[in-house]
Amino acid sequence: TALFLRDTLQVAASDADMMVQENMQKTKKYVARLQELFELADRSGDGVLTYEELEDICRYPEVRMYMHMLELDFYEAKGLFRLLDTGRGNVSLTEFVAGVMRLKGQARSTDMIAVGDACDKLNRRVSAIERQMSKQVHAIEAMGS
């Protein structure tokens, strides 16, 4: 029984290693395809994508199908660009690949938790601003009376 258990555990470990290797190969191919897509979209050749460049490339049905095959579903270039842009008005290759990898497939629960936390923080900040504005309005109204 001990020998059977040992052999079973070895096979399971080997299977897990093989799955990890397969996933690494898939990720490597996926990143290579994203790099190809980025280079195709970067018409200016400056190493960054502008919104206009992304919008232009996303107009082609073949590109949309390609992105769908990469499990990157979005409805408009503007929304995708907003998700990828860090505020500079362009997206580097590294940002593009990392951002698309996060967007790939369905949202993960950790991502949803992060979004929820960000919304909660934003809501608290807006509420604080609203309270401050209300106090100032009351102070102005009191001065006018």
mmCIF file of C-alpha atoms in Angstrom:
data_model
loop_
_atom_site.group_PDB
_atom_site.id
_atom_site.type_symbol
_atom_site.label_atom_id
_atom_site.label_comp_id
_atom_site.label_asym_id
_atom_site.label_seq_id
_atom_site.Cartn_x
_atom_site.Cartn_y
_atom_site.Cartn_z
ATOM 1 C CA THR A 1 0.000 0.000 0.000
ATOM 2 C CA ALA A 2 2.842 2.386 0.825
ATOM 3 C CA LEU A 3 4.474 1.731 -2.560
ATOM 4 C CA PHE A 4 1.193 2.360 -4.360
ATOM 5 C CA LEU A 5 0.695 5.614 -2.451
ATOM 6 C CA ARG A 6 4.268 6.733 -3.182
ATOM 7 C CA ASP A 7 3.861 5.977 -6.892
ATOM 8 C CA THR A 8 0.517 7.775 -6.993
ATOM 9 C CA LEU A 9 1.993 10.880 -5.331
ATOM 10 C CA GLN A 10 4.915 10.876 -7.763
ATOM 11 C CA VAL A 11 2.568 10.685 -10.751
ATOM 12 C CA ALA A 12 0.445 13.510 -9.322
ATOM 13 C CA ALA A 13 3.532 15.677 -8.777
ATOM 14 C CA SER A 14 4.711 14.932 -12.299
ATOM 15 C CA ASP A 15 1.280 15.851 -13.705
ATOM 16 C CA ALA A 16 1.316 19.119 -11.764
ATOM 17 C CA ASP A 17 4.778 19.958 -13.098
ATOM 18 C CA MET A 18 3.628 19.189 -16.627
ATOM 19 C CA MET A 19 0.562 21.448 -16.203
ATOM 20 C CA VAL A 20 2.736 24.289 -14.925
ATOM 21 C CA GLN A 21 5.053 23.902 -17.928
ATOM 22 C CA GLU A 22 2.089 23.895 -20.327
ATOM 23 C CA ASN A 23 0.642 27.023 -18.730
ATOM 24 C CA MET A 24 4.007 28.758 -18.945
ATOM 25 C CA GLN A 25 4.246 27.882 -22.656
ATOM 26 C CA LYS A 26 0.703 29.170 -23.285
ATOM 27 C CA THR A 27 1.492 32.412 -21.470
ATOM 28 C CA LYS A 28 4.695 32.824 -23.459
ATOM 29 C CA LYS A 29 2.805 32.389 -26.762
ATOM 30 C CA TYR A 30 0.070 34.751 -25.598
ATOM 31 C CA VAL A 31 2.603 37.454 -24.713
ATOM 32 C CA ALA A 32 4.301 37.004 -28.112
ATOM 33 C CA ARG A 33 0.950 37.501 -29.864
ATOM 34 C CA LEU A 34 0.244 40.606 -27.800
ATOM 35 C CA GLN A 35 3.642 41.998 -28.758
ATOM 36 C CA GLU A 36 2.833 41.380 -32.432
ATOM 37 C CA LEU A 37 -0.481 43.163 -32.021
ATOM 38 C CA PHE A 38 1.195 46.082 -30.244
ATOM 39 C CA GLU A 39 3.812 46.444 -32.972
ATOM 40 C CA LEU A 40 1.125 46.349 -35.644
ATOM 41 C CA ALA A 41 -0.843 49.077 -33.858
ATOM 42 C CA ASP A 42 2.208 51.280 -33.170
ATOM 43 C CA ARG A 43 2.207 52.977 -36.569
ATOM 44 C CA SER A 44 4.547 55.743 -35.432
ATOM 45 C CA GLY A 45 7.114 53.215 -34.233
ATOM 46 C CA ASP A 46 7.806 55.218 -31.076
ATOM 47 C CA GLY A 47 7.222 52.278 -28.729
ATOM 48 C CA VAL A 48 3.964 53.572 -27.270
ATOM 49 C CA LEU A 49 0.337 53.388 -28.362
ATOM 50 C CA THR A 50 -1.856 56.446 -28.461
ATOM 51 C CA TYR A 51 -5.616 56.238 -28.279
ATOM 52 C CA GLU A 52 -5.805 57.041 -31.983
ATOM 53 C CA GLU A 53 -3.446 54.195 -32.895
ATOM 54 C CA LEU A 54 -5.411 51.720 -30.804
ATOM 55 C CA GLU A 55 -8.696 52.984 -32.208
ATOM 56 C CA ASP A 56 -7.428 52.669 -35.788
ATOM 57 C CA ILE A 57 -6.247 49.084 -35.361
ATOM 58 C CA CYS A 58 -9.451 48.071 -33.545
ATOM 59 C CA ARG A 59 -11.549 49.103 -36.534
ATOM 60 C CA TYR A 60 -10.420 46.039 -38.451
ATOM 61 C CA PRO A 61 -12.740 43.042 -37.958
ATOM 62 C CA GLU A 62 -9.715 40.737 -38.200
ATOM 63 C CA VAL A 63 -8.094 42.481 -35.229
ATOM 64 C CA ARG A 64 -11.305 42.304 -33.222
ATOM 65 C CA MET A 65 -11.558 38.578 -33.980
ATOM 66 C CA TYR A 66 -7.906 38.109 -33.068
ATOM 67 C CA MET A 67 -8.458 39.887 -29.764
ATOM 68 C CA HIS A 68 -11.537 37.763 -29.145
ATOM 69 C CA MET A 69 -9.454 34.631 -29.752
ATOM 70 C CA LEU A 70 -6.995 35.975 -27.172
ATOM 71 C CA GLU A 71 -9.959 36.179 -24.752
ATOM 72 C CA LEU A 72 -9.774 39.956 -24.790
ATOM 73 C CA ASP A 73 -13.340 41.125 -25.206
ATOM 74 C CA PHE A 74 -14.108 44.811 -25.112
ATOM 75 C CA TYR A 75 -16.731 46.930 -26.760
ATOM 76 C CA GLU A 76 -14.804 50.026 -27.699
ATOM 77 C CA ALA A 77 -11.199 51.092 -28.104
ATOM 78 C CA LYS A 78 -11.775 54.076 -25.809
ATOM 79 C CA GLY A 79 -12.763 51.847 -22.900
ATOM 80 C CA LEU A 80 -9.797 49.547 -23.462
ATOM 81 C CA PHE A 81 -7.407 52.479 -23.684
ATOM 82 C CA ARG A 82 -8.778 54.003 -20.464
ATOM 83 C CA LEU A 83 -8.164 50.706 -18.682
ATOM 84 C CA LEU A 84 -4.591 50.457 -19.955
ATOM 85 C CA ASP A 85 -3.477 54.105 -19.769
ATOM 86 C CA THR A 86 -1.746 55.148 -16.566
ATOM 87 C CA GLY A 87 -2.519 58.817 -17.172
ATOM 88 C CA ARG A 88 0.183 59.797 -19.673
ATOM 89 C CA GLY A 89 -2.039 59.556 -22.731
ATOM 90 C CA ASN A 90 -0.165 56.605 -24.186
ATOM 91 C CA VAL A 91 0.514 52.971 -23.382
ATOM 92 C CA SER A 92 3.927 51.291 -23.498
ATOM 93 C CA LEU A 93 4.450 47.710 -24.605
ATOM 94 C CA THR A 94 4.952 46.623 -20.992
ATOM 95 C CA GLU A 95 1.759 48.382 -19.879
ATOM 96 C CA PHE A 96 -0.142 46.927 -22.822
ATOM 97 C CA VAL A 97 0.935 43.352 -22.153
ATOM 98 C CA ALA A 98 0.482 43.579 -18.373
ATOM 99 C CA GLY A 99 -2.882 45.312 -18.715
ATOM 100 C CA VAL A 100 -4.234 42.877 -21.279
ATOM 101 C CA MET A 101 -3.059 39.942 -19.163
ATOM 102 C CA ARG A 102 -5.135 41.355 -16.301
ATOM 103 C CA LEU A 103 -8.130 41.831 -18.592
ATOM 104 C CA LYS A 104 -7.879 38.406 -20.205
ATOM 105 C CA GLY A 105 -10.931 36.248 -19.700
ATOM 106 C CA GLN A 106 -13.348 36.783 -16.852
ATOM 107 C CA ALA A 107 -12.607 39.107 -13.979
ATOM 108 C CA ARG A 108 -10.967 37.355 -11.077
ATOM 109 C CA SER A 109 -12.454 37.657 -7.616
ATOM 110 C CA THR A 110 -9.344 39.465 -6.328
ATOM 111 C CA ASP A 111 -9.741 42.031 -9.094
ATOM 112 C CA MET A 112 -13.383 42.501 -8.177
ATOM 113 C CA ILE A 113 -12.441 42.993 -4.523
ATOM 114 C CA ALA A 114 -9.847 45.597 -5.526
ATOM 115 C CA VAL A 115 -12.432 47.431 -7.625
ATOM 116 C CA GLY A 116 -14.905 47.314 -4.753
ATOM 117 C CA ASP A 117 -12.307 48.709 -2.357
ATOM 118 C CA ALA A 118 -11.414 51.505 -4.766
ATOM 119 C CA CYS A 119 -15.101 52.390 -5.154
ATOM 120 C CA ASP A 120 -15.559 52.442 -1.376
ATOM 121 C CA LYS A 121 -12.580 54.788 -0.951
ATOM 122 C CA LEU A 122 -13.823 57.045 -3.713
ATOM 123 C CA ASN A 123 -17.306 57.095 -2.205
ATOM 124 C CA ARG A 124 -15.900 58.107 1.197
ATOM 125 C CA ARG A 125 -13.879 60.914 -0.400
ATOM 126 C CA VAL A 126 -16.879 62.219 -2.343
ATOM 127 C CA SER A 127 -19.013 62.097 0.814
ATOM 128 C CA ALA A 128 -16.374 64.079 2.716
ATOM 129 C CA ILE A 129 -16.259 66.693 -0.049
ATOM 130 C CA GLU A 130 -20.050 66.852 -0.077
ATOM 131 C CA ARG A 131 -20.142 67.438 3.715
ATOM 132 C CA GLN A 132 -17.488 70.157 3.429
ATOM 133 C CA MET A 133 -19.360 71.878 0.601
ATOM 134 C CA SER A 134 -22.601 71.739 2.594
ATOM 135 C CA LYS A 135 -20.897 73.394 5.567
ATOM 136 C CA GLN A 136 -19.550 76.138 3.317
ATOM 137 C CA VAL A 137 -22.958 76.743 1.730
ATOM 138 C CA HIS A 138 -24.537 77.031 5.193
ATOM 139 C CA ALA A 139 -21.805 79.432 6.295
ATOM 140 C CA ILE A 140 -22.363 81.610 3.199
ATOM 141 C CA GLU A 141 -26.128 81.552 3.737
ATOM 142 C CA ALA A 142 -25.634 82.540 7.389
ATOM 143 C CA MET A 143 -23.487 85.509 6.358
ATOM 144 C CA GLY A 144 -26.195 86.717 3.958
ATOM 145 C CA SER A 145 -28.933 86.649 6.598
#
